[in-house]
Tab-separated table of C-alpha atoms in Angstrom:
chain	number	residue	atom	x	y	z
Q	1	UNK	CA	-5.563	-15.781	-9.884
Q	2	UNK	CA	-5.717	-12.018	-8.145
Q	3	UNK	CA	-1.618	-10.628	-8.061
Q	4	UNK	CA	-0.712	-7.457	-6.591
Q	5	UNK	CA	2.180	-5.531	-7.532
Q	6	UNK	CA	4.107	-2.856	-6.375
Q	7	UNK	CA	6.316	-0.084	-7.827
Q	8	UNK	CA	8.126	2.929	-7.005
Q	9	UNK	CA	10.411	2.245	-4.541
Q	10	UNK	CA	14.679	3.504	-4.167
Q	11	UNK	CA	17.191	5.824	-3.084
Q	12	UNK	CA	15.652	8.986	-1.701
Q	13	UNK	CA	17.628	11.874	0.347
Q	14	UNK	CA	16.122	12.506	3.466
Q	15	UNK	CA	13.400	15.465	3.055
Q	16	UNK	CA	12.282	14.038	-0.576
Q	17	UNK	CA	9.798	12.344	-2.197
Q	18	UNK	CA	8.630	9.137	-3.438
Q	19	UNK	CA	5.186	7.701	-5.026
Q	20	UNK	CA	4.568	4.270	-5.007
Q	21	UNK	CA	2.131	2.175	-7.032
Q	22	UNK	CA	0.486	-1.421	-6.981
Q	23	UNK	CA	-1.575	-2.709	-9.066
Q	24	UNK	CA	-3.960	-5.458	-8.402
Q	25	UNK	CA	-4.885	-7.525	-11.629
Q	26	UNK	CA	-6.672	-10.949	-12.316
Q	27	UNK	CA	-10.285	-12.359	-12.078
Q	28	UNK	CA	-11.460	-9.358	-9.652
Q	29	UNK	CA	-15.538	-9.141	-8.897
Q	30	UNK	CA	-15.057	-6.210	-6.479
Q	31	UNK	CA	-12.079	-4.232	-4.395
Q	32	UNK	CA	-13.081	-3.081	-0.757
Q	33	UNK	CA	-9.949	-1.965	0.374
Q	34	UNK	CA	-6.564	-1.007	-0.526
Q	35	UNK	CA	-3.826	0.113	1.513
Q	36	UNK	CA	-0.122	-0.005	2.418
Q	37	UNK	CA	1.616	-1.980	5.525
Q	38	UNK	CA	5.729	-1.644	5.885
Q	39	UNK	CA	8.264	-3.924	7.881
Q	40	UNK	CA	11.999	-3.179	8.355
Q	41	UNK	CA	14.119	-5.915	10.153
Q	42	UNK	CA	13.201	-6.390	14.006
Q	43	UNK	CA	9.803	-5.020	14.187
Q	44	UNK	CA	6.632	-5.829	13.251
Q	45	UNK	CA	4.645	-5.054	10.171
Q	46	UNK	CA	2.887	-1.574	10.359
Q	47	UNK	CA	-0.121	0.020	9.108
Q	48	UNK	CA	0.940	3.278	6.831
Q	49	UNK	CA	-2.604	3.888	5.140
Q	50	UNK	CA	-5.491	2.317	3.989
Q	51	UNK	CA	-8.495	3.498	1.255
Q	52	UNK	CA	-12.132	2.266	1.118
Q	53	UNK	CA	-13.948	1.271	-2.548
Q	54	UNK	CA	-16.227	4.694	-1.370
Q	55	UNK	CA	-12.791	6.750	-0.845
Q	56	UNK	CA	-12.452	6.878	3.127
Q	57	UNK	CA	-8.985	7.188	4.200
Q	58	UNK	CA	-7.293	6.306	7.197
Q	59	UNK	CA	-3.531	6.708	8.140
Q	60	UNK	CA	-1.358	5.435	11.128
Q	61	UNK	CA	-1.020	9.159	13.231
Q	62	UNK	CA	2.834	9.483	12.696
Q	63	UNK	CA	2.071	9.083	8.382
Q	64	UNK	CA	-0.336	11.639	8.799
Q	65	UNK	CA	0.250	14.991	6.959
Q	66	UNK	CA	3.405	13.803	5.167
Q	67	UNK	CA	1.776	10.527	3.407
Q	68	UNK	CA	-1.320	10.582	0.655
Q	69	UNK	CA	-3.227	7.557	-0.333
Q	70	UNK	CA	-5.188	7.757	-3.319
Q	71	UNK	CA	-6.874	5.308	-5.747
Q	72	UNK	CA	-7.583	5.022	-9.657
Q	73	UNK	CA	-10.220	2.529	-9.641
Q	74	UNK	CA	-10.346	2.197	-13.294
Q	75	UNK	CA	-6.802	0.547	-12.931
Q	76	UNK	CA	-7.387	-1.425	-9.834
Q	77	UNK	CA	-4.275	0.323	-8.184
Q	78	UNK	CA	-3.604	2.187	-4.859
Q	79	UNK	CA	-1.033	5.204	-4.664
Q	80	UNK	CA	1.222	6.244	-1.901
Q	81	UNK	CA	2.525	9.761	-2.151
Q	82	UNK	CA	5.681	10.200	0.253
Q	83	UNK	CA	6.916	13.486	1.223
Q	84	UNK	CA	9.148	15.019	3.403
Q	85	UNK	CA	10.571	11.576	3.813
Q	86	UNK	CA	13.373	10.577	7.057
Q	87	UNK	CA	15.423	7.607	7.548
Q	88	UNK	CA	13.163	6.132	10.102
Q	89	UNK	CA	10.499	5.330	6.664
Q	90	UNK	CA	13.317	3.242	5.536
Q	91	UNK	CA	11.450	-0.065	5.174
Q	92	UNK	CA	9.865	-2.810	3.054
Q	93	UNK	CA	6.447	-1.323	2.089
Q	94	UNK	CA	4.071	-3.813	1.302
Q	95	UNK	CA	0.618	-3.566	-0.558
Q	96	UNK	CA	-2.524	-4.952	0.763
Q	97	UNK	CA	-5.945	-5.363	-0.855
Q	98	UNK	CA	-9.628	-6.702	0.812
Q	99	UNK	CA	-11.263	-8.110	-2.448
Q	100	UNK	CA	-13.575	-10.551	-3.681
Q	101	UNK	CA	-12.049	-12.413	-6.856
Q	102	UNK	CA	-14.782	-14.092	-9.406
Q	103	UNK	CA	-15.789	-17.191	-8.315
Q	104	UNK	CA	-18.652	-19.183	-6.664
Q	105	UNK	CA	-18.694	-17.558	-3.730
Q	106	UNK	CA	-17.586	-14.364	-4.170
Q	107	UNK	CA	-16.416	-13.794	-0.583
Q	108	UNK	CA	-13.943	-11.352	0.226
Q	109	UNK	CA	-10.356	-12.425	1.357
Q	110	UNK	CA	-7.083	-10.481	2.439
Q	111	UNK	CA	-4.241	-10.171	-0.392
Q	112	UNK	CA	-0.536	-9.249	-0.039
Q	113	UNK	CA	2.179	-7.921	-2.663
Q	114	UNK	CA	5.636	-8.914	-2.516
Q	115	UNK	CA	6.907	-5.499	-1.034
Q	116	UNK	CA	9.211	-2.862	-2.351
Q	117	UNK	CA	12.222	-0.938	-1.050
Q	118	UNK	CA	12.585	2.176	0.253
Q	119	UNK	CA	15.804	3.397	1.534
Q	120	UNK	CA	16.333	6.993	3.013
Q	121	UNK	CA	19.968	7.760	3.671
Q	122	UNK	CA	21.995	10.752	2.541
């Protein structure tokens, strides 16, 4: 079975940093995209950043500048680089992954990690 699984997430002052990690491992024929959503209590899960197999990027416009996605696809895992972080990024951040795992079929299906918390508070 394909698992994704996150890391990386705490206590940060407002203005720091944080990196997360997840790591997708199992029976894995091919990863098309990886990216990371985030939820906080009330409101609905959000799009932070997502990364193509061939390295495209693509942020949500208020991430932009102060969040990096990057990939080691040797590893199978997606990186979020946080800077310059405020309370409103206080959140559950949740990794996502388009893949195809090795079976039969092959066909490429939608896979979530359990999330990770991130609290920004001084």
């Amino acid at each position: 079975q394909v698992q994704l699984v996150e890391s990386g997430g705490g206590l940060v002052q407002p203005g720091g940093s944080l990196r997360l990690s997840c790591a997708a491992s199992g029976s894995i024929f091919s990863i098309y995209v990886m990216g990371w959503y985030r939820q906080t209590p009330g409101k609905q899960r959000e799009l932070v950043a997502t990364i193509t197999s061939g390295g495209r990027t693509s942020y949500a416009d208020s991430k932009k500048g102060r969040f990096t996605i990057s990939t080691d696809s040797a590893q199978n895992t997606v990186y979020l680089q946080m800077n310059s972080l405020k309370p409103e990024d206080t959140a559950v951040y949740y990794c996502y992954a388009v893949l195809s795992a090795r079976n039969s079929d092959r066909s490429a299906q939608n896979y979530w990690g359990q999330g990770t918390q991130v609290t920004v508070s001084s």
